[in-house]
Each structure stands twice: as structure tokens, then as C-alpha cells.
PDB file of C-alpha atoms and ligand atoms in Angstrom:
ATOM      1  CA  MET R 123     105.781 109.995 126.960  1.00  0.00           C
ATOM      2  CA  SER R 124     105.174 110.969 122.955  1.00  0.00           C
ATOM      3  CA  PRO R 125     105.504 113.982 122.658  1.00  0.00           C
ATOM      4  CA  ALA R 126     101.343 115.817 122.018  1.00  0.00           C
ATOM      5  CA  PRO R 127     101.101 115.589 117.730  1.00  0.00           C
ATOM      6  CA  ARG R 128     100.477 118.916 116.186  1.00  0.00           C
ATOM      7  CA  PHE R 129      98.101 117.851 113.889  1.00  0.00           C
ATOM      8  CA  LYS R 130      94.500 117.029 114.974  1.00  0.00           C
ATOM      9  CA  ARG R 131      92.705 115.826 111.256  1.00  0.00           C
ATOM     10  CA  ILE R 132      94.976 114.992 108.402  1.00  0.00           C
ATOM     11  CA  LEU R 133      95.099 114.414 105.352  1.00  0.00           C
ATOM     12  CA  LEU R 134      96.719 110.626 104.005  1.00  0.00           C
ATOM     13  CA  LYS R 135      97.327 110.109 100.641  1.00  0.00           C
ATOM     14  CA  LEU R 136      98.629 106.049  99.679  1.00  0.00           C
ATOM     15  CA  SER R 137     100.639 106.186  96.628  1.00  0.00           C
ATOM     16  CA  GLY R 138      98.797 102.229  94.804  1.00  0.00           C
ATOM     17  CA  GLU R 139     102.133 100.107  95.202  1.00  0.00           C
ATOM     18  CA  VAL R 140     102.128 100.222  98.678  1.00  0.00           C
ATOM     19  CA  LEU R 141      98.862  97.783  98.542  1.00  0.00           C
ATOM     20  CA  MET R 142     100.951  95.004  95.688  1.00  0.00           C
ATOM     21  CA  GLY R 143     102.136  92.189  97.435  1.00  0.00           C
ATOM     22  CA  ASP R 144     106.349  92.511  97.893  1.00  0.00           C
ATOM     23  CA  GLY R 145     108.700  91.390  95.049  1.00  0.00           C
ATOM     24  CA  GLY R 146     105.857  93.057  92.499  1.00  0.00           C
ATOM     25  CA  GLY R 147     103.629  90.577  93.057  1.00  0.00           C
ATOM     26  CA  LEU R 148      99.229  91.329  92.897  1.00  0.00           C
ATOM     27  CA  ALA R 149      98.273  94.941  92.104  1.00  0.00           C
ATOM     28  CA  ILE R 150      95.899  94.783  95.962  1.00  0.00           C
ATOM     29  CA  ASP R 151      97.842  91.540  98.082  1.00  0.00           C
ATOM     30  CA  PRO R 152      95.346  91.174 100.942  1.00  0.00           C
ATOM     31  CA  ALA R 153      97.454  90.621 103.264  1.00  0.00           C
ATOM     32  CA  VAL R 154      99.344  93.802 102.270  1.00  0.00           C
ATOM     33  CA  THR R 155      95.651  95.752 102.564  1.00  0.00           C
ATOM     34  CA  ALA R 156      95.605  94.331 106.101  1.00  0.00           C
ATOM     35  CA  ARG R 157      99.057  95.906 106.895  1.00  0.00           C
ATOM     36  CA  VAL R 158      98.452  98.728 105.977  1.00  0.00           C
ATOM     37  CA  ALA R 159      95.170  99.318 107.377  1.00  0.00           C
ATOM     38  CA  ALA R 160      95.976  98.553 110.754  1.00  0.00           C
ATOM     39  CA  GLU R 161      98.373 101.040 111.310  1.00  0.00           C
ATOM     40  CA  ILE R 162      95.763 103.028 110.243  1.00  0.00           C
ATOM     41  CA  ALA R 163      93.790 101.944 112.603  1.00  0.00           C
ATOM     42  CA  ASP R 164      95.831 102.616 115.278  1.00  0.00           C
ATOM     43  CA  VAL R 165      95.792 105.399 114.490  1.00  0.00           C
ATOM     44  CA  LYS R 166      92.241 106.520 113.888  1.00  0.00           C
ATOM     45  CA  ALA R 167      91.870 104.937 117.787  1.00  0.00           C
ATOM     46  CA  GLN R 168      94.242 107.487 119.186  1.00  0.00           C
ATOM     47  CA  GLY R 169      91.514 110.113 117.796  1.00  0.00           C
ATOM     48  CA  PHE R 170      92.738 111.769 114.855  1.00  0.00           C
ATOM     49  CA  GLU R 171      90.737 112.344 112.620  1.00  0.00           C
ATOM     50  CA  LEU R 172      91.721 110.948 108.783  1.00  0.00           C
ATOM     51  CA  CYS R 173      90.569 110.975 105.465  1.00  0.00           C
ATOM     52  CA  ILE R 174      92.411 109.338 103.062  1.00  0.00           C
ATOM     53  CA  VAL R 175      93.319 109.751  99.081  1.00  0.00           C
ATOM     54  CA  VAL R 176      94.701 106.575  97.308  1.00  0.00           C
ATOM     55  CA  GLY R 177      96.406 106.607  94.099  1.00  0.00           C
ATOM     56  CA  GLY R 178      95.927 103.654  91.432  1.00  0.00           C
ATOM     57  CA  GLY R 179      99.622 103.150  90.363  1.00  0.00           C
ATOM     58  CA  ASN R 180      99.681 100.017  91.395  1.00  0.00           C
ATOM     59  CA  ILE R 181      96.742  99.019  89.168  1.00  0.00           C
ATOM     60  CA  PHE R 182      97.217 101.939  85.742  1.00  0.00           C
ATOM     61  CA  ARG R 183      99.061 104.937  84.861  1.00  0.00           C
ATOM     62  CA  GLY R 184      97.531 107.152  82.057  1.00  0.00           C
ATOM     63  CA  ILE R 185     100.530 107.769  80.953  1.00  0.00           C
ATOM     64  CA  SER R 186     102.269 104.086  80.785  1.00  0.00           C
ATOM     65  CA  GLY R 187      99.416 103.704  78.207  1.00  0.00           C
ATOM     66  CA  ALA R 188     100.296 107.093  76.273  1.00  0.00           C
ATOM     67  CA  ALA R 189     103.332 105.387  75.175  1.00  0.00           C
ATOM     68  CA  ARG R 190     102.063 102.187  73.983  1.00  0.00           C
ATOM     69  CA  GLY R 191      99.694 104.413  71.886  1.00  0.00           C
ATOM     70  CA  MET R 192      96.414 105.634  74.160  1.00  0.00           C
ATOM     71  CA  GLU R 193      94.840 107.870  73.563  1.00  0.00           C
ATOM     72  CA  ARG R 194      96.229 110.043  76.915  1.00  0.00           C
ATOM     73  CA  ALA R 195      92.893 111.400  78.303  1.00  0.00           C
ATOM     74  CA  THR R 196      91.383 108.224  78.044  1.00  0.00           C
ATOM     75  CA  GLY R 197      93.964 105.837  79.933  1.00  0.00           C
ATOM     76  CA  ASP R 198      93.967 108.945  82.422  1.00  0.00           C
ATOM     77  CA  TYR R 199      90.047 107.580  83.006  1.00  0.00           C
ATOM     78  CA  MET R 200      91.227 104.037  83.473  1.00  0.00           C
ATOM     79  CA  GLY R 201      93.502 105.274  85.796  1.00  0.00           C
ATOM     80  CA  MET R 202      91.155 106.955  88.575  1.00  0.00           C
ATOM     81  CA  LEU R 203      88.792 104.034  88.252  1.00  0.00           C
ATOM     82  CA  ALA R 204      92.041 102.303  89.205  1.00  0.00           C
ATOM     83  CA  THR R 205      92.211 104.029  92.385  1.00  0.00           C
ATOM     84  CA  VAL R 206      88.537 103.802  92.706  1.00  0.00           C
ATOM     85  CA  MET R 207      89.184  99.967  92.824  1.00  0.00           C
ATOM     86  CA  ASN R 208      91.813 100.665  95.278  1.00  0.00           C
ATOM     87  CA  ALA R 209      89.433 102.856  97.552  1.00  0.00           C
ATOM     88  CA  LEU R 210      87.336 100.328  98.059  1.00  0.00           C
ATOM     89  CA  ALA R 211      90.236  97.395  98.999  1.00  0.00           C
ATOM     90  CA  VAL R 212      91.673  99.647 101.534  1.00  0.00           C
ATOM     91  CA  GLN R 213      87.519 100.600 102.579  1.00  0.00           C
ATOM     92  CA  ASN R 214      87.262  97.289 103.042  1.00  0.00           C
ATOM     93  CA  ALA R 215      90.155  95.932 104.636  1.00  0.00           C
ATOM     94  CA  LEU R 216      89.535  98.395 107.797  1.00  0.00           C
ATOM     95  CA  GLU R 217      85.967  97.857 108.099  1.00  0.00           C
ATOM     96  CA  GLN R 218      86.907  94.192 108.440  1.00  0.00           C
ATOM     97  CA  ILE R 219      88.610  96.030 111.119  1.00  0.00           C
ATOM     98  CA  GLY R 220      85.989  98.128 112.127  1.00  0.00           C
ATOM     99  CA  VAL R 221      86.646 100.954 111.526  1.00  0.00           C
ATOM    100  CA  GLU R 222      84.014 102.574 110.384  1.00  0.00           C
ATOM    101  CA  THR R 223      84.593 104.176 105.888  1.00  0.00           C
ATOM    102  CA  ARG R 224      82.906 106.117 103.246  1.00  0.00           C
ATOM    103  CA  VAL R 225      83.954 106.347 100.192  1.00  0.00           C
ATOM    104  CA  GLN R 226      83.564 109.450  97.942  1.00  0.00           C
ATOM    105  CA  SER R 227      84.351 109.531  94.668  1.00  0.00           C
ATOM    106  CA  ALA R 228      85.258 112.612  92.430  1.00  0.00           C
ATOM    107  CA  ILE R 229      83.581 110.594  89.303  1.00  0.00           C
ATOM    108  CA  PRO R 230      80.405 109.402  90.242  1.00  0.00           C
ATOM    109  CA  MET R 231      79.223 105.768  90.363  1.00  0.00           C
ATOM    110  CA  SER R 232      76.614 105.793  92.465  1.00  0.00           C
ATOM    111  CA  SER R 233      76.226 102.261  92.830  1.00  0.00           C
ATOM    112  CA  VAL R 234      79.229 101.431  94.036  1.00  0.00           C
ATOM    113  CA  CYS R 235      80.657 104.387  96.928  1.00  0.00           C
ATOM    114  CA  GLU R 236      79.447 108.229  97.175  1.00  0.00           C
ATOM    115  CA  PRO R 237      80.368 110.847  95.286  1.00  0.00           C
ATOM    116  CA  PHE R 238      82.701 113.824  96.393  1.00  0.00           C
ATOM    117  CA  ILE R 239      79.961 116.342  98.017  1.00  0.00           C
ATOM    118  CA  ARG R 240      82.616 117.697 100.437  1.00  0.00           C
ATOM    119  CA  ARG R 241      79.291 119.066 103.281  1.00  0.00           C
ATOM    120  CA  ARG R 242      78.939 115.280 103.596  1.00  0.00           C
ATOM    121  CA  ALA R 243      82.224 114.139 104.128  1.00  0.00           C
ATOM    122  CA  MET R 244      82.525 116.990 106.495  1.00  0.00           C
ATOM    123  CA  ARG R 245      80.117 115.642 108.567  1.00  0.00           C
ATOM    124  CA  HIS R 246      81.154 111.728 107.999  1.00  0.00           C
ATOM    125  CA  LEU R 247      84.467 113.062 110.144  1.00  0.00           C
ATOM    126  CA  GLU R 248      82.032 114.315 112.578  1.00  0.00           C
ATOM    127  CA  LYS R 249      80.473 111.385 113.527  1.00  0.00           C
ATOM    128  CA  GLY R 250      84.137 109.426 113.202  1.00  0.00           C
ATOM    129  CA  ARG R 251      84.340 107.411 110.647  1.00  0.00           C
ATOM    130  CA  VAL R 252      87.205 107.753 108.226  1.00  0.00           C
ATOM    131  CA  VAL R 253      86.620 109.201 104.365  1.00  0.00           C
ATOM    132  CA  ILE R 254      88.654 107.950 101.716  1.00  0.00           C
ATOM    133  CA  PHE R 255      88.243 109.588  98.374  1.00  0.00           C
ATOM    134  CA  ALA R 256      88.109 108.041  95.127  1.00  0.00           C
ATOM    135  CA  ALA R 257      89.215 109.123  91.281  1.00  0.00           C
ATOM    136  CA  GLY R 258      91.489 112.098  92.268  1.00  0.00           C
ATOM    137  CA  VAL R 259      90.817 115.762  91.230  1.00  0.00           C
ATOM    138  CA  GLY R 260      87.797 113.670  88.247  1.00  0.00           C
ATOM    139  CA  SER R 261      90.257 115.083  85.807  1.00  0.00           C
ATOM    140  CA  PRO R 262      92.917 113.408  82.994  1.00  0.00           C
ATOM    141  CA  PHE R 263      96.343 115.050  83.360  1.00  0.00           C
ATOM    142  CA  PHE R 264      96.527 115.040  87.415  1.00  0.00           C
ATOM    143  CA  THR R 265      97.000 112.841  89.221  1.00  0.00           C
ATOM    144  CA  THR R 266      96.149 111.878  92.565  1.00  0.00           C
ATOM    145  CA  ASP R 267      99.050 113.591  94.758  1.00  0.00           C
ATOM    146  CA  SER R 268      96.736 116.551  93.028  1.00  0.00           C
ATOM    147  CA  GLY R 269      94.063 115.425  94.416  1.00  0.00           C
ATOM    148  CA  ALA R 270      95.292 114.809  97.844  1.00  0.00           C
ATOM    149  CA  ALA R 271      96.783 118.580  98.141  1.00  0.00           C
ATOM    150  CA  LEU R 272      93.217 119.847  96.895  1.00  0.00           C
ATOM    151  CA  ARG R 273      91.277 117.621  98.895  1.00  0.00           C
ATOM    152  CA  ALA R 274      93.803 118.121 101.871  1.00  0.00           C
ATOM    153  CA  ALA R 275      93.115 122.470 101.559  1.00  0.00           C
ATOM    154  CA  GLU R 276      89.073 121.989 101.044  1.00  0.00           C
ATOM    155  CA  MET R 277      88.224 119.644 103.695  1.00  0.00           C
ATOM    156  CA  ASN R 278      90.942 121.857 106.058  1.00  0.00           C
ATOM    157  CA  CYS R 279      93.167 118.943 107.139  1.00  0.00           C
ATOM    158  CA  ASP R 280      96.207 120.888 108.982  1.00  0.00           C
ATOM    159  CA  ALA R 281      98.768 118.239 107.051  1.00  0.00           C
ATOM    160  CA  LEU R 282      99.203 115.331 104.224  1.00  0.00           C
ATOM    161  CA  PHE R 283     100.848 112.275 105.081  1.00  0.00           C
ATOM    162  CA  LYS R 284     101.995 111.003 102.048  1.00  0.00           C
ATOM    163  CA  GLY R 285     102.575 107.428 103.111  1.00  0.00           C
ATOM    164  CA  THR R 286     105.061 106.087 100.395  1.00  0.00           C
ATOM    165  CA  SER R 287     107.293 102.712 100.834  1.00  0.00           C
ATOM    166  CA  VAL R 288     109.927 105.242 101.887  1.00  0.00           C
ATOM    167  CA  ASP R 289     110.994 106.999 104.707  1.00  0.00           C
ATOM    168  CA  GLY R 290     110.920 110.395 103.218  1.00  0.00           C
ATOM    169  CA  VAL R 291     112.995 112.649 101.105  1.00  0.00           C
ATOM    170  CA  TYR R 292     116.178 112.545 100.315  1.00  0.00           C
ATOM    171  CA  ASP R 293     119.077 114.406  98.228  1.00  0.00           C
ATOM    172  CA  ALA R 294     119.689 112.616  95.138  1.00  0.00           C
ATOM    173  CA  ASP R 295     118.581 108.691  94.649  1.00  0.00           C
ATOM    174  CA  PRO R 296     119.756 106.559  97.604  1.00  0.00           C
ATOM    175  CA  LYS R 297     119.394 103.319  95.625  1.00  0.00           C
ATOM    176  CA  LYS R 298     121.930 105.056  93.414  1.00  0.00           C
ATOM    177  CA  ASP R 299     124.188 106.923  94.855  1.00  0.00           C
ATOM    178  CA  PRO R 300     125.228 105.596  98.902  1.00  0.00           C
ATOM    179  CA  ASN R 301     126.128 109.067 100.426  1.00  0.00           C
ATOM    180  CA  ALA R 302     122.124 109.889  99.734  1.00  0.00           C
ATOM    181  CA  LYS R 303     121.054 112.596 103.235  1.00  0.00           C
ATOM    182  CA  ARG R 304     116.968 113.057 103.729  1.00  0.00           C
ATOM    183  CA  TYR R 305     116.162 115.846 104.898  1.00  0.00           C
ATOM    184  CA  ALA R 306     114.199 115.631 108.033  1.00  0.00           C
ATOM    185  CA  THR R 307     112.075 119.632 106.925  1.00  0.00           C
ATOM    186  CA  VAL R 308     112.708 120.307 103.510  1.00  0.00           C
ATOM    187  CA  SER R 309     111.249 123.763 102.208  1.00  0.00           C
ATOM    188  CA  TYR R 310     107.881 124.113  99.458  1.00  0.00           C
ATOM    189  CA  ASP R 311     110.733 125.737  98.256  1.00  0.00           C
ATOM    190  CA  THR R 312     113.720 123.558  98.167  1.00  0.00           C
ATOM    191  CA  VAL R 313     111.674 120.150  96.523  1.00  0.00           C
ATOM    192  CA  LEU R 314     110.399 122.592  93.472  1.00  0.00           C
ATOM    193  CA  ALA R 315     113.785 123.956  92.617  1.00  0.00           C
ATOM    194  CA  HIS R 316     115.779 120.481  93.100  1.00  0.00           C
ATOM    195  CA  ASN R 317     111.818 119.113  91.756  1.00  0.00           C
ATOM    196  CA  LEU R 318     112.812 116.734  94.418  1.00  0.00           C
ATOM    197  CA  LYS R 319     110.416 113.219  93.812  1.00  0.00           C
ATOM    198  CA  VAL R 320     108.332 114.073  96.680  1.00  0.00           C
ATOM    199  CA  MET R 321     104.640 114.643  94.732  1.00  0.00           C
ATOM    200  CA  ASP R 322     104.520 115.895  91.020  1.00  0.00           C
ATOM    201  CA  ALA R 323     105.197 119.784  91.277  1.00  0.00           C
ATOM    202  CA  SER R 324     100.811 121.427  91.282  1.00  0.00           C
ATOM    203  CA  ALA R 325     100.289 119.408  94.266  1.00  0.00           C
ATOM    204  CA  VAL R 326     103.444 120.857  95.919  1.00  0.00           C
ATOM    205  CA  ALA R 327     102.443 124.689  95.295  1.00  0.00           C
ATOM    206  CA  LEU R 328      99.136 123.978  96.001  1.00  0.00           C
ATOM    207  CA  CYS R 329     100.611 122.661  99.600  1.00  0.00           C
ATOM    208  CA  ARG R 330     102.587 125.797  99.799  1.00  0.00           C
ATOM    209  CA  ASP R 331     100.074 127.956  98.961  1.00  0.00           C
ATOM    210  CA  SER R 332      97.391 126.570 101.133  1.00  0.00           C
ATOM    211  CA  ASN R 333     100.738 126.490 104.050  1.00  0.00           C
ATOM    212  CA  ILE R 334      99.468 123.128 104.670  1.00  0.00           C
ATOM    213  CA  PRO R 335     102.855 121.099 105.525  1.00  0.00           C
ATOM    214  CA  ILE R 336     103.475 117.064 103.653  1.00  0.00           C
ATOM    215  CA  VAL R 337     104.974 114.253 106.017  1.00  0.00           C
ATOM    216  CA  VAL R 338     106.844 112.280 103.461  1.00  0.00           C
ATOM    217  CA  PHE R 339     106.710 108.044 105.233  1.00  0.00           C
ATOM    218  CA  ASN R 340     107.260 104.672 105.457  1.00  0.00           C
ATOM    219  CA  ILE R 341     103.774 103.398 105.869  1.00  0.00           C
ATOM    220  CA  ARG R 342     104.570  99.799 105.173  1.00  0.00           C
ATOM    221  CA  GLU R 343     107.066  99.738 108.646  1.00  0.00           C
ATOM    222  CA  HIS R 344     104.799  98.345 111.832  1.00  0.00           C
ATOM    223  CA  GLY R 345     104.008 101.889 114.210  1.00  0.00           C
ATOM    224  CA  ASN R 346     106.074 104.537 111.603  1.00  0.00           C
ATOM    225  CA  PHE R 347     102.460 106.102 111.268  1.00  0.00           C
ATOM    226  CA  ALA R 348     100.981 106.445 114.541  1.00  0.00           C
ATOM    227  CA  ALA R 349     105.215 107.267 115.838  1.00  0.00           C
ATOM    228  CA  VAL R 350     105.598 110.366 113.198  1.00  0.00           C
ATOM    229  CA  LEU R 351     101.659 111.466 114.294  1.00  0.00           C
ATOM    230  CA  HIS R 352     103.448 112.196 118.002  1.00  0.00           C
ATOM    231  CA  GLY R 353     107.116 114.202 116.152  1.00  0.00           C
ATOM    232  CA  GLU R 354     108.715 110.686 116.513  1.00  0.00           C
ATOM    233  CA  GLY R 355     109.660 108.124 113.960  1.00  0.00           C
ATOM    234  CA  VAL R 356     110.727 108.494 110.104  1.00  0.00           C
ATOM    235  CA  SER R 357     109.987 110.758 108.129  1.00  0.00           C
ATOM    236  CA  THR R 358     110.472 113.827 106.253  1.00  0.00           C
ATOM    237  CA  VAL R 359     108.782 117.759 106.526  1.00  0.00           C
ATOM    238  CA  VAL R 360     108.661 119.602 103.690  1.00  0.00           C
ATOM    239  CA  GLN R 361     107.346 122.914 104.614  1.00  0.00           C
ATOM    240  CA  LYS R 362     107.756 126.757 104.349  1.00  0.00           C
ATOM    241  CA  GLU R 363     111.183 128.363 105.145  1.00  0.00           C
ATOM    242  CA  THR R 364     112.155 128.599 108.871  1.00  0.00           C
ATOM    243  CA  GLU R 365     114.207 131.340 109.850  1.00  0.00           C
TER     244      GLU R 365
HETATM  245  N1  UDP K 433      94.336 110.182  86.990  1.00  0.00           N
HETATM  246  C1  UDP K 433      93.863 111.154  87.029  1.00  0.00           C
HETATM  247  N2  UDP K 433      93.719 111.788  87.278  1.00  0.00           N
HETATM  248  C2  UDP K 433      93.344 112.271  88.432  1.00  0.00           C
HETATM  249  C3  UDP K 433      94.279 111.227  89.253  1.00  0.00           C
HETATM  250  C4  UDP K 433      94.893 109.998  88.849  1.00  0.00           C
HETATM  251  O1  UDP K 433      93.612 111.179  85.951  1.00  0.00           O
HETATM  252  O2  UDP K 433      92.953 113.363  89.176  1.00  0.00           O
HETATM  253  C5  UDP K 433      95.167 109.212  86.342  1.00  0.00           C
HETATM  254  C6  UDP K 433      95.948 109.148  86.032  1.00  0.00           C
HETATM  255  O3  UDP K 433      96.477 108.753  84.966  1.00  0.00           O
HETATM  256  C7  UDP K 433      97.211 108.426  87.265  1.00  0.00           C
HETATM  257  C8  UDP K 433      96.525 107.836  87.635  1.00  0.00           C
HETATM  258  O4  UDP K 433      94.879 107.995  87.263  1.00  0.00           O
HETATM  259  O5  UDP K 433      98.109 107.553  86.720  1.00  0.00           O
HETATM  260  C9  UDP K 433      96.756 106.952  88.882  1.00  0.00           C
HETATM  261  O6  UDP K 433      97.428 108.088  90.242  1.00  0.00           O
HETATM  262  P1  UDP K 433      98.473 107.572  90.264  1.00  0.00           P
HETATM  263  O7  UDP K 433      99.859 107.792  89.200  1.00  0.00           O
HETATM  264  O8  UDP K 433      98.637 109.574  91.217  1.00  0.00           O
HETATM  265  O9  UDP K 433      98.956 106.881  91.411  1.00  0.00           O
HETATM  266  P2  UDP K 433      99.832 106.471  92.897  1.00  0.00           P
HETATM  267  O10 UDP K 433     101.591 106.671  91.841  1.00  0.00           O
HETATM  268  O11 UDP K 433      99.443 107.759  93.620  1.00  0.00           O
HETATM  269  O12 UDP K 433      99.897 105.448  92.656  1.00  0.00           O
END
């Protein structure tokens, strides 16, 4: 039998790239999105309360626009709009398999989704809905990692699960260094001091200050999300230094 889960309410951060077709095909691949939704539905059916923050990097990143001469803030607003598209795609995939959801955007868009209202989001969770947060924190010069850390803190989540296409945090780039080792656990301070690629520094610092563990895992691997929630599966947990 699986060990009892440590967490009840979790925030799942989905990078935009996890919705992409294999080999960089479609930005939002319906089949891939459906597979990710099935992993989420499985966890929801086990009684966890779930908030989701979606990224937009599969469609647009402000920093790439800026590199091509676009004003950074404008590019960032475009990036935030991209996250709304991804949020709708995830909502659609979840509702197709019977999971009730609400999308709330940090940039109000009343004919598309709800605006972000914390107490309303809490009510959705109590009613058993999955709440999908779009548009990050709603301001340029931030990322959806910061949005995820912020929402995890204000929604009183027990942990932030970062679903990506790698299976954790390594001490070196595993694609370049065959001796790279994956951490089972690592402290917030080590991540920040060594600039380990987990989430951006402001997001890690916010999780540290609110004492929210960050669990990095591969959501594309079937069954892994549920397994990691039960303390099994493959992941790295970023947490307070343990004696
Ligand atoms: N973004 C922003 N403010 C936010 C969240 C996102 O300006 O609070 C913009 C930023 O340009 C970012 C883009 O939206 O590059 C897409 O989000 P992100 O890069 O975090 O997506 P991910 O890497 O998770 O797919």
C-alpha cells in the first residue's frame, strides 16, 4: 500500500512546454494535453484539492520578443495572454473527462474566464472544482513560476508541484554531464546559491519564506504525479534544510 500523502491541497505548476507535441510539433497538442489532464484527473479522484498555474512558454515568452527588439513589457503581456490560451486548453481537456474546473485570470477578461478573486477561488476548491490560474501575477517582468509561488502561498497550499518534462533537479546538466546526479531533496538556499534550474529565484525565495516545499517531477510519465504525491515515484523536493 502507498504511504499516506503528506499534502492535501496542492498547487500544480504546468510549464507551457508540457502541452507541446513531441519533437516540438504543435504548441498545444490535444493528445498530449489530454494525457496530462488524465494524470491530473487521477490525482483529483484521490481526494486532493488542486490549483493549477499554467505557463506560456510553448507559445510566447516576453524575453524572446525583447531579444528581437520588442519592448519587454509588451512581450510580457503577450506571454501572459499565451498562458490564458493554455489555461483554456487544460480546462477543456479536464472537462472532457468530467473534472469540474474554473479558470481565473490575473488580467480580467470577463467574457473568457473569471477574474482572480481569492475568496471565490477558495470556494471553488471547497466545492471540489479544480481552479486554473492564468496570466501569472498579471504584471510584466514576472514569470508564471512567481505566479505559482504567489498563488500557492495565498491559497494556503501545502506544496507546489512543478510538473515538467524532466524528472527532478540535478547538480549539473544531465544532457551535458553523464555524471550529473539528481537530488532527492535539496534546500532552498542551495538552489539559490548554486543557481540550480528549478524555478526563478524570486519564486524559490517566496516558497522559502512561506515554507512551501517545491516538488519537481516529470508529469509526462504515466502515473508519476499520483506516485510522487504518495511519496513514491521520481522527483526532487526543495525544502528547508533538515538537520
Ligand atoms: N509573464 C509575465 N508575468 C507573469 C507571468 C508571465 O510577464 O506574471 C509572461 C512572461 O513574458 C513569460 C510568459 O508570460 O515569459 C510565459 O510565461 P512563462 O515563461 O513563465 O511560461 P513557462 O516557462 O512556465 O511555460
